[in-house]
Short mmCIF file of C-alpha atoms in Angstrom, two decimals:
data_model
loop_
_atom_site.label_atom_id
_atom_site.label_comp_id
_atom_site.label_asym_id
_atom_site.label_seq_id
_atom_site.Cartn_x
_atom_site.Cartn_y
_atom_site.Cartn_z
CA UNK F 1 -9.45 130.24 111.51
CA UNK F 2 -11.76 127.31 111.93
CA UNK F 3 -12.64 125.29 108.36
CA UNK F 4 -16.30 127.17 108.23
CA UNK F 5 -14.75 130.73 109.84
CA UNK F 6 -12.76 130.37 106.60
CA UNK F 7 -15.49 129.85 104.34
CA UNK F 8 -17.75 132.16 105.66
CA UNK F 9 -15.05 134.99 104.47
CA UNK F 10 -14.21 132.72 101.35
CA UNK F 11 -18.01 133.82 100.86
CA UNK F 12 -17.61 137.31 101.71
CA UNK F 13 -15.59 138.07 98.96
CA UNK F 14 -17.43 136.13 96.77
CA UNK F 15 -14.98 134.08 96.29
CA UNK F 16 -14.84 129.84 95.03
CA UNK F 17 -13.71 127.55 97.60
CA UNK F 18 -11.75 124.59 96.91
CA UNK F 19 -10.95 121.34 99.60
CA UNK F 20 -7.13 120.50 98.16
CA UNK F 21 -6.50 117.20 98.12
CA UNK F 22 -9.31 116.18 101.41
CA UNK F 23 -8.33 112.83 101.42
CA UNK F 24 -4.70 112.68 102.04
CA UNK F 25 -2.55 111.22 104.46
CA UNK F 26 -1.29 114.33 106.42
CA UNK F 27 -3.48 117.81 106.06
CA UNK F 28 -7.29 116.94 104.36
CA UNK F 29 -10.70 117.81 105.79
CA UNK F 30 -12.14 114.71 104.64
CA UNK F 31 -16.25 114.55 104.42
CA UNK F 32 -16.03 118.24 105.16
CA UNK F 33 -15.08 118.92 101.28
CA UNK F 34 -18.59 118.55 100.31
CA UNK F 35 -18.98 122.17 102.14
CA UNK F 36 -16.93 123.99 99.60
CA UNK F 37 -17.62 124.94 96.07
CA UNK F 38 -14.82 122.30 94.54
CA UNK F 39 -13.35 119.36 95.48
CA UNK F 40 -9.34 118.66 94.13
CA UNK F 41 -10.47 115.14 92.66
CA UNK F 42 -6.54 114.50 91.71
CA UNK F 43 -3.53 115.80 93.71
CA UNK F 44 -0.24 115.33 91.67
CA UNK F 45 1.72 115.27 95.20
CA UNK F 46 -0.22 111.69 95.96
CA UNK F 47 1.23 109.31 95.05
CA UNK F 48 0.12 106.74 97.25
CA UNK F 49 -2.84 106.72 94.50
CA UNK F 50 -5.75 105.56 97.31
CA UNK F 51 -6.62 109.32 98.35
CA UNK F 52 -7.13 110.34 94.72
CA UNK F 53 -9.63 107.33 94.07
CA UNK F 54 -11.39 108.66 97.30
CA UNK F 55 -11.32 111.82 96.75
CA UNK F 56 -12.66 111.21 93.42
CA UNK F 57 -15.18 108.87 94.19
CA UNK F 58 -16.51 111.89 97.14
CA UNK F 59 -16.90 113.98 94.15
CA UNK F 60 -19.21 111.73 92.49
CA UNK F 61 -20.95 110.25 95.03
CA UNK F 62 -21.24 114.40 96.07
CA UNK F 63 -22.01 115.82 92.35
CA UNK F 64 -19.21 118.28 93.51
CA UNK F 65 -17.25 119.77 90.84
CA UNK F 66 -13.59 118.36 90.30
CA UNK F 67 -10.25 120.90 89.36
CA UNK F 68 -7.10 118.54 89.64
CA UNK F 69 -3.14 120.38 90.90
CA UNK F 70 0.15 120.04 90.15
CA UNK F 71 0.60 121.26 94.40
CA UNK F 72 3.63 123.39 92.99
CA UNK F 73 6.41 123.45 95.28
CA UNK F 74 9.57 123.31 93.35
CA UNK F 75 9.65 124.22 89.75
CA UNK F 76 9.53 121.12 88.25
CA UNK F 77 5.96 120.33 89.01
CA UNK F 78 4.38 123.78 87.64
CA UNK F 79 1.29 122.34 85.06
CA UNK F 80 2.03 118.77 85.92
CA UNK F 81 -1.44 118.85 86.21
CA UNK F 82 -4.48 121.36 83.77
CA UNK F 83 -7.36 122.26 84.02
CA UNK F 84 -9.57 124.46 81.23
CA UNK F 85 -12.43 126.35 81.65
CA UNK F 86 -15.36 127.67 79.94
CA UNK F 87 -15.25 131.81 79.76
CA UNK F 88 -14.03 135.19 79.39
CA UNK F 89 -10.58 136.04 79.96
CA UNK F 90 -10.63 138.16 82.99
CA UNK F 91 -10.99 137.08 86.87
CA UNK F 92 -15.19 137.63 87.47
CA UNK F 93 -15.85 135.23 83.98
CA UNK F 94 -13.34 132.27 85.66
CA UNK F 95 -15.16 132.86 89.10
CA UNK F 96 -18.30 132.77 87.41
CA UNK F 97 -17.99 129.56 85.33
CA UNK F 98 -15.94 127.86 87.99
CA UNK F 99 -19.75 128.84 90.71
CA UNK F 100 -21.63 126.72 87.54
CA UNK F 101 -18.60 123.71 86.45
CA UNK F 102 -17.86 125.41 83.76
CA UNK F 103 -14.17 124.24 84.38
CA UNK F 104 -13.05 120.31 83.01
CA UNK F 105 -9.93 118.23 84.47
CA UNK F 106 -7.36 118.12 80.81
CA UNK F 107 -4.54 116.14 82.06
CA UNK F 108 -3.29 114.65 84.83
CA UNK F 109 0.24 113.42 85.95
CA UNK F 110 1.75 112.53 89.35
CA UNK F 111 5.17 114.09 90.89
CA UNK F 112 8.28 111.60 90.74
CA UNK F 113 9.53 110.17 93.68
CA UNK F 114 12.60 112.73 93.00
CA UNK F 115 10.67 115.49 92.74
CA UNK F 116 8.44 114.55 95.87
CA UNK F 117 11.52 114.56 97.57
CA UNK F 118 13.09 118.17 96.47
CA UNK F 119 8.89 119.23 97.00
CA UNK F 120 10.29 117.85 100.90
CA UNK F 121 13.22 119.39 100.86
CA UNK F 122 10.85 123.15 100.40
CA UNK F 123 9.38 122.78 102.96
CA UNK F 124 11.15 121.61 105.75
CA UNK F 125 14.27 124.49 105.33
CA UNK F 126 11.19 126.98 104.35
CA UNK F 127 9.34 125.65 107.68
CA UNK F 128 12.26 125.52 110.66
CA UNK F 129 11.56 127.49 112.76
CA UNK F 130 7.83 127.18 112.49
CA UNK F 131 8.81 123.39 113.13
CA UNK F 132 10.96 123.74 115.65
CA UNK F 133 9.33 125.50 117.73
CA UNK F 134 6.18 122.61 117.21
CA UNK F 135 8.78 120.50 118.51
CA UNK F 136 9.84 122.25 121.74
CA UNK F 137 5.81 123.30 122.83
CA UNK F 138 4.29 119.35 122.51
CA UNK F 139 7.22 116.69 122.03
CA UNK F 140 10.26 118.62 124.14
CA UNK F 141 11.63 115.10 124.79
CA UNK F 142 12.32 114.45 120.97
CA UNK F 143 13.20 118.23 120.81
CA UNK F 144 16.87 117.62 120.42
CA UNK F 145 16.89 114.87 117.65
CA UNK F 146 14.50 116.34 115.69
CA UNK F 147 16.96 119.46 115.53
CA UNK F 148 19.46 117.66 114.81
CA UNK F 149 17.46 115.69 112.60
CA UNK F 150 16.25 118.61 110.40
CA UNK F 151 19.67 120.43 110.41
CA UNK F 152 21.27 117.34 109.12
CA UNK F 153 18.58 116.69 106.19
CA UNK F 154 18.45 120.48 104.91
CA UNK F 155 22.73 120.81 104.62
CA UNK F 156 23.39 117.34 102.78
CA UNK F 157 19.86 116.74 101.10
CA UNK F 158 21.62 114.96 98.92
CA UNK F 159 22.82 112.38 100.67
CA UNK F 160 21.54 108.84 99.89
CA UNK F 161 20.80 108.18 104.49
CA UNK F 162 18.42 110.70 104.04
CA UNK F 163 17.11 110.03 100.58
CA UNK F 164 16.86 105.68 101.01
CA UNK F 165 14.40 107.51 104.09
CA UNK F 166 12.39 109.95 102.54
CA UNK F 167 11.46 106.23 100.18
CA UNK F 168 10.30 104.60 102.88
CA UNK F 169 8.85 106.84 103.88
CA UNK F 170 6.50 107.14 101.39
CA UNK F 171 6.37 103.44 101.23
CA UNK F 172 4.72 103.93 104.24
CA UNK F 173 1.99 106.41 103.34
CA UNK F 174 1.53 104.49 100.86
CA UNK F 175 0.52 101.73 103.67
CA UNK F 176 -1.51 104.06 106.31
CA UNK F 177 -3.71 105.41 102.90
CA UNK F 178 -4.87 102.49 101.85
CA UNK F 179 -5.84 101.09 105.11
CA UNK F 180 -7.63 104.37 106.04
CA UNK F 181 -9.19 105.12 102.28
CA UNK F 182 -9.94 101.45 101.16
CA UNK F 183 -10.21 99.67 104.15
CA UNK F 184 -12.35 101.51 106.52
CA UNK F 185 -9.77 101.99 109.23
CA UNK F 186 -10.33 105.25 111.75
CA UNK F 187 -9.54 108.12 109.86
CA UNK F 188 -9.09 110.20 113.23
CA UNK F 189 -5.53 108.52 113.76
CA UNK F 190 -4.53 111.52 111.25
CA UNK F 191 -6.28 114.17 113.34
CA UNK F 192 -4.36 112.70 116.56
CA UNK F 193 -1.14 112.87 114.65
CA UNK F 194 0.32 110.19 117.12
CA UNK F 195 3.54 108.68 115.29
CA UNK F 196 3.63 105.39 116.97
CA UNK F 197 0.08 104.49 115.89
CA UNK F 198 0.31 105.63 112.63
CA UNK F 199 4.56 103.85 112.35
CA UNK F 200 2.55 101.12 113.83
CA UNK F 201 -0.20 101.39 111.01
CA UNK F 202 1.85 101.30 108.67
CA UNK F 203 4.10 98.42 109.68
CA UNK F 204 1.51 95.68 110.89
CA UNK F 205 0.21 93.43 107.56
#
């Protein structure tokens, strides 16, 4: 479904919508975050820092209720962020008070580089088939190389080569995030998913 269709379904269920990591490099909804009830102004996995800075400024500018998220996909990061809420101990009261801005960010901490690497392994390992199908359909020329790389990484995640490559990827991500989220470079580059342009943007001073 589109974002708007998803939000309609949420409203029909009297549920609360939250824009998760809205300015993240990989999958943020950016300005459309204003359509949601809440905004995640701090995400533990956004170690580029700049996407969190922009999310917090966006929340303040649009007078949105903020929460923090651990974004835990691995056990070690559960509870990295905590929110408190003034409510009764039942789901109806919690949802009602989320609508009214009754929650407060209690604690925020970033995930470590090691934990992000574990997160990447979890995502890639559990999404292997879907990723291969995607590459086969949209990037057939790179399929065999991608398949080899995916198998190599998921079978030997403790490899120094892949860990070093992961750290380099984080470095490039931070550079791109700074240029787009702080420097004013067009965010459409994230929607295009052009790896050549993204890598070029990250490497050029």
